[in-house]
Amino acid sequence: MTQWLFPPRPTPSLPITGSDLRFPVRRILCVGQNYAAHAREMGSDPDKQTPFFFSKPGDAIVSDGANPAYPSATANLHYEAELVAAIGEGGRIVGWAVGCDLTRRDLQAEAKKTGRPWDAAKGFDQSAPCGSVTLGDLPSPAGAIALTVNGETKQSGALDDMILNPDRIVEAAGKLWTLAPGDLIFTGTPSGVGPVVRGDAVVVTIDGLETLAFEVA
């Protein structure tokens, strides 16, 4: 019988729409600059873009309507609305959710300038608010994706504006990692990213999926 030095932490998980089952989260992979307009606003040329990934730990998940805390060490916390692909057996997409990639933009800018990793900018505690997983095919592959802050629309786009569609993202990720049940892939964000402060109410919507709503605590 295994004896632990201290009790293992509970496995992070997401609710599943219309079910009492939960989706256990293994890890989070994220695609960078997968919408042309967002690539341009971040200073990149989408025509010369090759797929790149960064990651967040599984316990960065914020679920079940909880409110993420404003993180330390930043004065420029940004929202990024994203479609999230949920991976099941065989590395296949089994469901979808609405996510928000929170980013310490000032730390990311410094990391880019000095050629250092993005971990502190992207993979911090409570940096991945995510809604419930809807199993099956994506309800609206060309559907709208939008984000509001305090009722004001900040991001508005369409899923078919992606440079790489979800199947191609999974194919690219599978060349770098062995995808396994419980992996989540954040598939990129449209243009219009910007800052939030404590007390801001954020709502992210994608056609056909459960809305994600939270306040910055």
mmCIF file of N, CA and C in Angstrom, residues 58-189:
data_model
loop_
_atom_site.group_PDB
_atom_site.id
_atom_site.type_symbol
_atom_site.label_atom_id
_atom_site.label_comp_id
_atom_site.label_asym_id
_atom_site.label_seq_id
_atom_site.Cartn_x
_atom_site.Cartn_y
_atom_site.Cartn_z
ATOM 1 N N GLY A 58 -2.322 21.711 -15.308
ATOM 2 C CA GLY A 58 -3.733 21.366 -15.165
ATOM 3 C C GLY A 58 -4.417 22.109 -14.045
ATOM 4 N N ASP A 59 -3.682 22.397 -12.969
ATOM 5 C CA ASP A 59 -4.329 23.052 -11.834
ATOM 6 C C ASP A 59 -4.462 24.559 -12.015
ATOM 7 N N ALA A 60 -4.143 25.072 -13.228
ATOM 8 C CA ALA A 60 -4.471 26.463 -13.558
ATOM 9 C C ALA A 60 -5.962 26.628 -13.856
ATOM 10 N N ILE A 61 -6.674 25.502 -14.009
ATOM 11 C CA ILE A 61 -8.102 25.529 -14.317
ATOM 12 C C ILE A 61 -8.895 26.233 -13.209
ATOM 13 N N VAL A 62 -9.829 27.084 -13.631
ATOM 14 C CA VAL A 62 -10.824 27.684 -12.740
ATOM 15 C C VAL A 62 -12.180 27.255 -13.286
ATOM 16 N N SER A 63 -12.932 26.483 -12.517
ATOM 17 C CA SER A 63 -14.154 25.871 -13.044
ATOM 18 C C SER A 63 -15.337 26.125 -12.131
ATOM 19 N N ASP A 64 -16.500 25.674 -12.567
ATOM 20 C CA ASP A 64 -17.730 25.691 -11.776
ATOM 21 C C ASP A 64 -18.123 27.100 -11.320
ATOM 22 N N GLY A 65 -17.868 28.078 -12.189
ATOM 23 C CA GLY A 65 -18.285 29.438 -11.894
ATOM 24 C C GLY A 65 -17.433 30.175 -10.887
ATOM 25 N N ALA A 66 -16.289 29.619 -10.510
ATOM 26 C CA ALA A 66 -15.406 30.294 -9.556
ATOM 27 C C ALA A 66 -14.746 31.505 -10.213
ATOM 28 N N ASN A 67 -14.322 32.442 -9.383
ATOM 29 C CA ASN A 67 -13.718 33.678 -9.868
ATOM 30 C C ASN A 67 -12.211 33.657 -9.659
ATOM 31 N N PRO A 68 -11.418 33.829 -10.724
ATOM 32 C CA PRO A 68 -9.965 33.822 -10.576
ATOM 33 C C PRO A 68 -9.489 35.079 -9.857
ATOM 34 N N ALA A 69 -8.448 34.918 -9.071
ATOM 35 C CA ALA A 69 -7.860 36.063 -8.382
ATOM 36 C C ALA A 69 -6.917 36.819 -9.315
ATOM 37 N N TYR A 70 -6.876 38.133 -9.154
ATOM 38 C CA TYR A 70 -5.880 38.918 -9.899
ATOM 39 C C TYR A 70 -4.503 38.478 -9.416
ATOM 40 N N PRO A 71 -3.610 38.077 -10.336
ATOM 41 C CA PRO A 71 -2.341 37.482 -9.903
ATOM 42 C C PRO A 71 -1.340 38.528 -9.411
ATOM 43 N N SER A 72 -0.348 38.037 -8.706
ATOM 44 C CA SER A 72 0.756 38.888 -8.275
ATOM 45 C C SER A 72 1.672 39.190 -9.460
ATOM 46 N N ALA A 73 2.579 40.127 -9.269
ATOM 47 C CA ALA A 73 3.698 40.392 -10.179
ATOM 48 C C ALA A 73 3.280 40.886 -11.565
ATOM 49 N N THR A 74 2.105 41.489 -11.673
ATOM 50 C CA THR A 74 1.710 42.073 -12.955
ATOM 51 C C THR A 74 0.880 43.332 -12.721
ATOM 52 N N ALA A 75 0.988 44.244 -13.664
ATOM 53 C CA ALA A 75 0.124 45.415 -13.685
ATOM 54 C C ALA A 75 -0.655 45.471 -14.988
ATOM 55 N N ASN A 76 -0.656 44.340 -15.726
ATOM 56 C CA ASN A 76 -1.292 44.332 -17.043
ATOM 57 C C ASN A 76 -1.813 42.927 -17.351
ATOM 58 N N LEU A 77 -2.891 42.546 -16.665
ATOM 59 C CA LEU A 77 -3.512 41.237 -16.863
ATOM 60 C C LEU A 77 -4.473 41.305 -18.043
ATOM 61 N N HIS A 78 -4.290 40.407 -19.029
ATOM 62 C CA HIS A 78 -5.121 40.418 -20.236
ATOM 63 C C HIS A 78 -6.020 39.190 -20.309
ATOM 64 N N TYR A 79 -7.184 39.367 -20.948
ATOM 65 C CA TYR A 79 -8.102 38.282 -21.287
ATOM 66 C C TYR A 79 -7.823 37.825 -22.711
ATOM 67 N N GLU A 80 -8.108 36.544 -22.992
ATOM 68 C CA GLU A 80 -8.066 35.997 -24.346
ATOM 69 C C GLU A 80 -9.154 34.927 -24.448
ATOM 70 N N ALA A 81 -10.225 35.208 -25.162
ATOM 71 C CA ALA A 81 -11.316 34.247 -25.351
ATOM 72 C C ALA A 81 -10.861 33.113 -26.258
ATOM 73 N N GLU A 82 -11.180 31.863 -25.881
ATOM 74 C CA GLU A 82 -10.699 30.730 -26.675
ATOM 75 C C GLU A 82 -11.702 29.577 -26.702
ATOM 76 N N LEU A 83 -11.755 28.895 -27.851
ATOM 77 C CA LEU A 83 -12.395 27.592 -27.943
ATOM 78 C C LEU A 83 -11.432 26.555 -27.385
ATOM 79 N N VAL A 84 -11.940 25.661 -26.539
ATOM 80 C CA VAL A 84 -11.110 24.640 -25.914
ATOM 81 C C VAL A 84 -11.538 23.268 -26.415
ATOM 82 N N ALA A 85 -10.579 22.491 -26.901
ATOM 83 C CA ALA A 85 -10.831 21.117 -27.329
ATOM 84 C C ALA A 85 -10.455 20.170 -26.198
ATOM 85 N N ALA A 86 -11.363 19.250 -25.867
ATOM 86 C CA ALA A 86 -11.141 18.274 -24.806
ATOM 87 C C ALA A 86 -10.759 16.937 -25.436
ATOM 88 N N ILE A 87 -9.653 16.367 -25.000
ATOM 89 C CA ILE A 87 -9.088 15.164 -25.614
ATOM 90 C C ILE A 87 -9.468 13.920 -24.813
ATOM 91 N N GLY A 88 -9.847 12.878 -25.545
ATOM 92 C CA GLY A 88 -10.195 11.599 -24.927
ATOM 93 C C GLY A 88 -9.262 10.489 -25.385
ATOM 94 N N GLU A 89 -9.771 9.267 -25.395
ATOM 95 C CA GLU A 89 -8.970 8.109 -25.777
ATOM 96 C C GLU A 89 -8.454 8.259 -27.214
ATOM 97 N N GLY A 90 -7.212 7.790 -27.409
ATOM 98 C CA GLY A 90 -6.627 7.815 -28.735
ATOM 99 C C GLY A 90 -6.212 9.186 -29.210
ATOM 100 N N GLY A 91 -6.167 10.166 -28.311
ATOM 101 C CA GLY A 91 -5.778 11.517 -28.698
ATOM 102 C C GLY A 91 -6.801 12.225 -29.560
ATOM 103 N N ARG A 92 -8.062 11.797 -29.481
ATOM 104 C CA ARG A 92 -9.111 12.391 -30.310
ATOM 105 C C ARG A 92 -9.898 13.433 -29.513
ATOM 106 N N ILE A 93 -10.434 14.401 -30.225
ATOM 107 C CA ILE A 93 -11.289 15.396 -29.589
ATOM 108 C C ILE A 93 -12.634 14.758 -29.261
ATOM 109 N N VAL A 94 -13.023 14.829 -27.987
ATOM 110 C CA VAL A 94 -14.306 14.244 -27.571
ATOM 111 C C VAL A 94 -15.308 15.301 -27.121
ATOM 112 N N GLY A 95 -14.855 16.551 -26.983
ATOM 113 C CA GLY A 95 -15.769 17.588 -26.526
ATOM 114 C C GLY A 95 -15.145 18.967 -26.636
ATOM 115 N N TRP A 96 -15.941 19.950 -26.227
ATOM 116 C CA TRP A 96 -15.580 21.353 -26.438
ATOM 117 C C TRP A 96 -16.013 22.190 -25.242
ATOM 118 N N ALA A 97 -15.273 23.262 -24.990
ATOM 119 C CA ALA A 97 -15.641 24.171 -23.912
ATOM 120 C C ALA A 97 -15.215 25.584 -24.280
ATOM 121 N N VAL A 98 -15.720 26.535 -23.518
ATOM 122 C CA VAL A 98 -15.342 27.938 -23.656
ATOM 123 C C VAL A 98 -14.289 28.250 -22.599
ATOM 124 N N GLY A 99 -13.173 28.810 -23.023
ATOM 125 C CA GLY A 99 -12.100 29.124 -22.087
ATOM 126 C C GLY A 99 -11.638 30.562 -22.203
ATOM 127 N N CYS A 100 -10.837 30.963 -21.223
ATOM 128 C CA CYS A 100 -10.221 32.290 -21.248
ATOM 129 C C CYS A 100 -8.772 32.139 -20.789
ATOM 130 N N ASP A 101 -7.851 32.441 -21.677
ATOM 131 C CA ASP A 101 -6.426 32.373 -21.378
ATOM 132 C C ASP A 101 -6.020 33.704 -20.749
ATOM 133 N N LEU A 102 -5.874 33.728 -19.423
ATOM 134 C CA LEU A 102 -5.413 34.935 -18.743
ATOM 135 C C LEU A 102 -3.897 35.038 -18.855
ATOM 136 N N THR A 103 -3.415 36.242 -19.126
ATOM 137 C CA THR A 103 -2.003 36.446 -19.461
ATOM 138 C C THR A 103 -1.442 37.657 -18.729
ATOM 139 N N ARG A 104 -0.305 37.467 -18.067
ATOM 140 C CA ARG A 104 0.439 38.614 -17.541
ATOM 141 C C ARG A 104 1.195 39.230 -18.721
ATOM 142 N N ARG A 105 0.543 40.199 -19.395
ATOM 143 C CA ARG A 105 1.079 40.690 -20.663
ATOM 144 C C ARG A 105 2.416 41.396 -20.482
ATOM 145 N N ASP A 106 2.600 42.089 -19.374
ATOM 146 C CA ASP A 106 3.872 42.776 -19.155
ATOM 147 C C ASP A 106 5.010 41.771 -18.998
ATOM 148 N N LEU A 107 4.743 40.655 -18.293
ATOM 149 C CA LEU A 107 5.773 39.633 -18.155
ATOM 150 C C LEU A 107 6.039 38.933 -19.484
ATOM 151 N N GLN A 108 4.981 38.742 -20.282
ATOM 152 C CA GLN A 108 5.166 38.124 -21.593
ATOM 153 C C GLN A 108 6.013 39.011 -22.500
ATOM 154 N N ALA A 109 5.742 40.319 -22.481
ATOM 155 C CA ALA A 109 6.502 41.244 -23.323
ATOM 156 C C ALA A 109 7.978 41.233 -22.938
ATOM 157 N N GLU A 110 8.251 41.185 -21.645
ATOM 158 C CA GLU A 110 9.644 41.140 -21.194
ATOM 159 C C GLU A 110 10.305 39.837 -21.603
ATOM 160 N N ALA A 111 9.567 38.726 -21.492
ATOM 161 C CA ALA A 111 10.114 37.431 -21.890
ATOM 162 C C ALA A 111 10.419 37.394 -23.383
ATOM 163 N N LYS A 112 9.523 37.953 -24.202
ATOM 164 C CA LYS A 112 9.772 38.006 -25.638
ATOM 165 C C LYS A 112 11.025 38.826 -25.943
ATOM 166 N N LYS A 113 11.155 39.955 -25.257
ATOM 167 C CA LYS A 113 12.281 40.855 -25.524
ATOM 168 C C LYS A 113 13.615 40.205 -25.177
ATOM 169 N N THR A 114 13.636 39.409 -24.129
ATOM 170 C CA THR A 114 14.884 38.800 -23.656
ATOM 171 C C THR A 114 15.061 37.354 -24.125
ATOM 172 N N GLY A 115 14.072 36.824 -24.872
ATOM 173 C CA GLY A 115 14.163 35.462 -25.366
ATOM 174 C C GLY A 115 14.006 34.412 -24.288
ATOM 175 N N ARG A 116 13.270 34.734 -23.237
ATOM 176 C CA ARG A 116 13.078 33.806 -22.122
ATOM 177 C C ARG A 116 11.723 33.106 -22.231
ATOM 178 N N PRO A 117 11.528 32.013 -21.473
ATOM 179 C CA PRO A 117 10.254 31.283 -21.539
ATOM 180 C C PRO A 117 9.080 32.125 -21.053
ATOM 181 N N TRP A 118 7.875 31.681 -21.450
ATOM 182 C CA TRP A 118 6.637 32.395 -21.111
ATOM 183 C C TRP A 118 5.955 31.855 -19.862
ATOM 184 N N ASP A 119 6.559 30.896 -19.168
ATOM 185 C CA ASP A 119 5.854 30.186 -18.094
ATOM 186 C C ASP A 119 5.184 31.121 -17.092
ATOM 187 N N ALA A 120 5.925 32.107 -16.598
ATOM 188 C CA ALA A 120 5.370 33.006 -15.589
ATOM 189 C C ALA A 120 4.280 33.900 -16.167
ATOM 190 N N ALA A 121 4.320 34.141 -17.474
ATOM 191 C CA ALA A 121 3.329 35.002 -18.120
ATOM 192 C C ALA A 121 2.038 34.269 -18.417
ATOM 193 N N LYS A 122 2.119 32.945 -18.629
ATOM 194 C CA LYS A 122 0.964 32.180 -19.083
ATOM 195 C C LYS A 122 0.518 31.095 -18.110
ATOM 196 N N GLY A 123 1.444 30.479 -17.378
ATOM 197 C CA GLY A 123 1.119 29.288 -16.612
ATOM 198 C C GLY A 123 0.967 29.506 -15.130
ATOM 199 N N PHE A 124 0.493 30.663 -14.729
ATOM 200 C CA PHE A 124 0.373 30.976 -13.304
ATOM 201 C C PHE A 124 -0.924 30.413 -12.723
ATOM 202 N N ASP A 125 -1.060 30.489 -11.405
ATOM 203 C CA ASP A 125 -2.248 29.978 -10.720
ATOM 204 C C ASP A 125 -3.515 30.655 -11.245
ATOM 205 N N GLN A 126 -4.552 29.859 -11.463
ATOM 206 C CA GLN A 126 -5.876 30.354 -11.848
ATOM 207 C C GLN A 126 -5.847 31.143 -13.169
ATOM 208 N N SER A 127 -4.986 30.719 -14.081
ATOM 209 C CA SER A 127 -4.853 31.432 -15.352
ATOM 210 C C SER A 127 -5.713 30.853 -16.472
ATOM 211 N N ALA A 128 -6.534 29.834 -16.144
ATOM 212 C CA ALA A 128 -7.316 29.171 -17.197
ATOM 213 C C ALA A 128 -8.770 28.959 -16.778
ATOM 214 N N PRO A 129 -9.559 30.026 -16.624
ATOM 215 C CA PRO A 129 -10.998 29.832 -16.427
ATOM 216 C C PRO A 129 -11.593 29.054 -17.600
ATOM 217 N N CYS A 130 -12.488 28.113 -17.296
ATOM 218 C CA CYS A 130 -13.033 27.264 -18.349
ATOM 219 C C CYS A 130 -14.444 26.836 -17.979
ATOM 220 N N GLY A 131 -15.314 26.803 -18.965
ATOM 221 C CA GLY A 131 -16.693 26.394 -18.758
ATOM 222 C C GLY A 131 -16.852 24.888 -18.854
ATOM 223 N N SER A 132 -18.083 24.429 -18.866
ATOM 224 C CA SER A 132 -18.356 22.998 -18.906
ATOM 225 C C SER A 132 -18.081 22.438 -20.300
ATOM 226 N N VAL A 133 -17.765 21.138 -20.333
ATOM 227 C CA VAL A 133 -17.442 20.444 -21.581
ATOM 228 C C VAL A 133 -18.719 19.916 -22.217
ATOM 229 N N THR A 134 -18.919 20.257 -23.475
ATOM 230 C CA THR A 134 -20.013 19.702 -24.275
ATOM 231 C C THR A 134 -19.447 18.585 -25.129
ATOM 232 N N LEU A 135 -19.902 17.360 -24.902
ATOM 233 C CA LEU A 135 -19.373 16.211 -25.625
ATOM 234 C C LEU A 135 -19.915 16.154 -27.053
ATOM 235 N N GLY A 136 -19.147 15.509 -27.921
ATOM 236 C CA GLY A 136 -19.588 15.322 -29.301
ATOM 237 C C GLY A 136 -18.954 16.302 -30.258
ATOM 238 N N ASP A 137 -19.551 16.407 -31.442
ATOM 239 C CA ASP A 137 -19.040 17.315 -32.466
ATOM 240 C C ASP A 137 -19.230 18.762 -32.061
ATOM 241 N N LEU A 138 -18.381 19.625 -32.591
ATOM 242 C CA LEU A 138 -18.514 21.057 -32.348
ATOM 243 C C LEU A 138 -19.844 21.533 -32.920
ATOM 244 N N PRO A 139 -20.730 22.120 -32.084
ATOM 245 C CA PRO A 139 -22.078 22.461 -32.564
ATOM 246 C C PRO A 139 -22.095 23.406 -33.753
ATOM 247 N N SER A 140 -21.163 24.360 -33.778
ATOM 248 C CA SER A 140 -21.176 25.353 -34.850
ATOM 249 C C SER A 140 -19.740 25.667 -35.266
ATOM 250 N N PRO A 141 -19.159 24.884 -36.204
ATOM 251 C CA PRO A 141 -17.749 25.064 -36.556
ATOM 252 C C PRO A 141 -17.395 26.447 -37.094
ATOM 253 N N ALA A 142 -18.383 27.168 -37.624
ATOM 254 C CA ALA A 142 -18.133 28.521 -38.110
ATOM 255 C C ALA A 142 -18.776 29.562 -37.197
ATOM 256 N N GLY A 143 -19.117 29.147 -35.977
ATOM 257 C CA GLY A 143 -19.877 30.003 -35.076
ATOM 258 C C GLY A 143 -19.089 31.180 -34.531
ATOM 259 N N ALA A 144 -19.819 32.061 -33.894
ATOM 260 C CA ALA A 144 -19.230 33.274 -33.332
ATOM 261 C C ALA A 144 -18.547 32.985 -32.009
ATOM 262 N N ILE A 145 -17.464 33.707 -31.757
ATOM 263 C CA ILE A 145 -16.786 33.712 -30.468
ATOM 264 C C ILE A 145 -16.670 35.171 -30.034
ATOM 265 N N ALA A 146 -17.014 35.446 -28.780
ATOM 266 C CA ALA A 146 -17.030 36.846 -28.325
ATOM 267 C C ALA A 146 -16.705 36.916 -26.849
ATOM 268 N N LEU A 147 -16.200 38.069 -26.442
ATOM 269 C CA LEU A 147 -15.901 38.326 -25.034
ATOM 270 C C LEU A 147 -16.325 39.743 -24.689
ATOM 271 N N THR A 148 -16.988 39.884 -23.547
ATOM 272 C CA THR A 148 -17.357 41.200 -23.048
ATOM 273 C C THR A 148 -16.717 41.420 -21.681
ATOM 274 N N VAL A 149 -16.427 42.684 -21.384
ATOM 275 C CA VAL A 149 -15.966 43.094 -20.060
ATOM 276 C C VAL A 149 -16.930 44.159 -19.557
ATOM 277 N N ASN A 150 -17.596 43.862 -18.456
ATOM 278 C CA ASN A 150 -18.600 44.769 -17.889
ATOM 279 C C ASN A 150 -19.664 45.150 -18.922
ATOM 280 N N GLY A 151 -20.046 44.160 -19.753
ATOM 281 C CA GLY A 151 -21.106 44.360 -20.740
ATOM 282 C C GLY A 151 -20.654 44.965 -22.055
ATOM 283 N N GLU A 152 -19.402 45.360 -22.164
ATOM 284 C CA GLU A 152 -18.895 45.978 -23.390
ATOM 285 C C GLU A 152 -18.124 44.941 -24.211
ATOM 286 N N THR A 153 -18.489 44.790 -25.480
ATOM 287 C CA THR A 153 -17.834 43.806 -26.333
ATOM 288 C C THR A 153 -16.394 44.219 -26.617
ATOM 289 N N LYS A 154 -15.477 43.310 -26.313
ATOM 290 C CA LYS A 154 -14.049 43.554 -26.536
ATOM 291 C C LYS A 154 -13.484 42.673 -27.645
ATOM 292 N N GLN A 155 -13.980 41.446 -27.749
ATOM 293 C CA GLN A 155 -13.542 40.536 -28.801
ATOM 294 C C GLN A 155 -14.762 39.990 -29.519
ATOM 295 N N SER A 156 -14.670 39.902 -30.835
ATOM 296 C CA SER A 156 -15.760 39.356 -31.635
ATOM 297 C C SER A 156 -15.171 38.769 -32.910
ATOM 298 N N GLY A 157 -15.390 37.480 -33.106
ATOM 299 C CA GLY A 157 -14.838 36.820 -34.279
ATOM 300 C C GLY A 157 -15.630 35.586 -34.623
ATOM 301 N N ALA A 158 -15.071 34.768 -35.486
ATOM 302 C CA ALA A 158 -15.710 33.517 -35.903
ATOM 303 C C ALA A 158 -14.687 32.398 -35.840
ATOM 304 N N LEU A 159 -15.140 31.210 -35.467
ATOM 305 C CA LEU A 159 -14.228 30.084 -35.306
ATOM 306 C C LEU A 159 -13.531 29.719 -36.613
ATOM 307 N N ASP A 160 -14.198 29.948 -37.740
ATOM 308 C CA ASP A 160 -13.549 29.599 -39.001
ATOM 309 C C ASP A 160 -12.541 30.653 -39.460
ATOM 310 N N ASP A 161 -12.274 31.657 -38.606
ATOM 311 C CA ASP A 161 -11.172 32.585 -38.854
ATOM 312 C C ASP A 161 -9.830 32.005 -38.390
ATOM 313 N N MET A 162 -9.861 30.831 -37.751
ATOM 314 C CA MET A 162 -8.606 30.232 -37.283
ATOM 315 C C MET A 162 -7.669 29.941 -38.456
ATOM 316 N N ILE A 163 -6.380 30.131 -38.210
ATOM 317 C CA ILE A 163 -5.377 29.754 -39.203
ATOM 318 C C ILE A 163 -5.299 28.232 -39.296
ATOM 319 N N LEU A 164 -5.223 27.565 -38.147
ATOM 320 C CA LEU A 164 -5.297 26.107 -38.067
ATOM 321 C C LEU A 164 -6.622 25.726 -37.434
ATOM 322 N N ASN A 165 -7.402 24.866 -38.092
ATOM 323 C CA ASN A 165 -8.642 24.422 -37.468
ATOM 324 C C ASN A 165 -8.320 23.393 -36.375
ATOM 325 N N PRO A 166 -9.291 23.046 -35.515
ATOM 326 C CA PRO A 166 -8.985 22.155 -34.398
ATOM 327 C C PRO A 166 -8.354 20.825 -34.797
ATOM 328 N N ASP A 167 -8.795 20.210 -35.891
ATOM 329 C CA ASP A 167 -8.200 18.934 -36.300
ATOM 330 C C ASP A 167 -6.722 19.095 -36.640
ATOM 331 N N ARG A 168 -6.375 20.178 -37.305
ATOM 332 C CA ARG A 168 -4.968 20.412 -37.649
ATOM 333 C C ARG A 168 -4.158 20.768 -36.408
ATOM 334 N N ILE A 169 -4.789 21.439 -35.446
ATOM 335 C CA ILE A 169 -4.098 21.729 -34.183
ATOM 336 C C ILE A 169 -3.743 20.433 -33.465
ATOM 337 N N VAL A 170 -4.701 19.529 -33.381
ATOM 338 C CA VAL A 170 -4.459 18.243 -32.721
ATOM 339 C C VAL A 170 -3.369 17.464 -33.462
ATOM 340 N N GLU A 171 -3.410 17.499 -34.778
ATOM 341 C CA GLU A 171 -2.379 16.814 -35.564
ATOM 342 C C GLU A 171 -0.996 17.391 -35.257
ATOM 343 N N ALA A 172 -0.899 18.730 -35.200
ATOM 344 C CA ALA A 172 0.389 19.375 -34.913
ATOM 345 C C ALA A 172 0.851 19.073 -33.492
ATOM 346 N N ALA A 173 -0.087 19.119 -32.533
ATOM 347 C CA ALA A 173 0.274 18.831 -31.144
ATOM 348 C C ALA A 173 0.723 17.392 -30.979
ATOM 349 N N GLY A 174 0.080 16.481 -31.720
ATOM 350 C CA GLY A 174 0.416 15.065 -31.625
ATOM 351 C C GLY A 174 1.804 14.730 -32.123
ATOM 352 N N LYS A 175 2.414 15.629 -32.888
ATOM 353 C CA LYS A 175 3.789 15.427 -33.327
ATOM 354 C C LYS A 175 4.790 15.830 -32.247
ATOM 355 N N LEU A 176 4.307 16.557 -31.257
ATOM 356 C CA LEU A 176 5.177 17.057 -30.191
ATOM 357 C C LEU A 176 4.974 16.343 -28.871
ATOM 358 N N TRP A 177 3.751 15.883 -28.632
ATOM 359 C CA TRP A 177 3.408 15.195 -27.388
ATOM 360 C C TRP A 177 2.539 13.977 -27.720
ATOM 361 N N THR A 178 2.513 13.026 -26.802
ATOM 362 C CA THR A 178 1.534 11.958 -26.878
ATOM 363 C C THR A 178 0.273 12.445 -26.174
ATOM 364 N N LEU A 179 -0.735 12.800 -26.947
ATOM 365 C CA LEU A 179 -1.973 13.311 -26.367
ATOM 366 C C LEU A 179 -2.697 12.183 -25.652
ATOM 367 N N ALA A 180 -3.286 12.506 -24.513
ATOM 368 C CA ALA A 180 -3.901 11.483 -23.673
ATOM 369 C C ALA A 180 -5.214 12.010 -23.116
ATOM 370 N N PRO A 181 -6.095 11.105 -22.674
ATOM 371 C CA PRO A 181 -7.360 11.550 -22.091
ATOM 372 C C PRO A 181 -7.130 12.531 -20.946
ATOM 373 N N GLY A 182 -7.897 13.608 -20.974
ATOM 374 C CA GLY A 182 -7.765 14.641 -19.958
ATOM 375 C C GLY A 182 -6.996 15.857 -20.411
ATOM 376 N N ASP A 183 -6.338 15.779 -21.576
ATOM 377 C CA ASP A 183 -5.657 16.958 -22.100
ATOM 378 C C ASP A 183 -6.687 17.966 -22.620
ATOM 379 N N LEU A 184 -6.403 19.231 -22.424
ATOM 380 C CA LEU A 184 -7.188 20.316 -23.002
ATOM 381 C C LEU A 184 -6.291 21.106 -23.944
ATOM 382 N N ILE A 185 -6.851 21.526 -25.075
ATOM 383 C CA ILE A 185 -6.100 22.370 -26.000
ATOM 384 C C ILE A 185 -6.874 23.665 -26.218
ATOM 385 N N PHE A 186 -6.291 24.783 -25.776
ATOM 386 C CA PHE A 186 -6.831 26.113 -26.061
ATOM 387 C C PHE A 186 -6.386 26.478 -27.471
ATOM 388 N N THR A 187 -7.339 26.821 -28.342
ATOM 389 C CA THR A 187 -7.072 26.861 -29.782
ATOM 390 C C THR A 187 -6.763 28.251 -30.337
ATOM 391 N N GLY A 188 -6.533 29.240 -29.472
ATOM 392 C CA GLY A 188 -6.181 30.570 -29.941
ATOM 393 C C GLY A 188 -7.309 31.560 -29.736
ATOM 394 N N THR A 189 -6.976 32.843 -29.884
ATOM 395 C CA THR A 189 -7.928 33.907 -29.580
ATOM 396 C C THR A 189 -8.044 34.893 -30.737
#
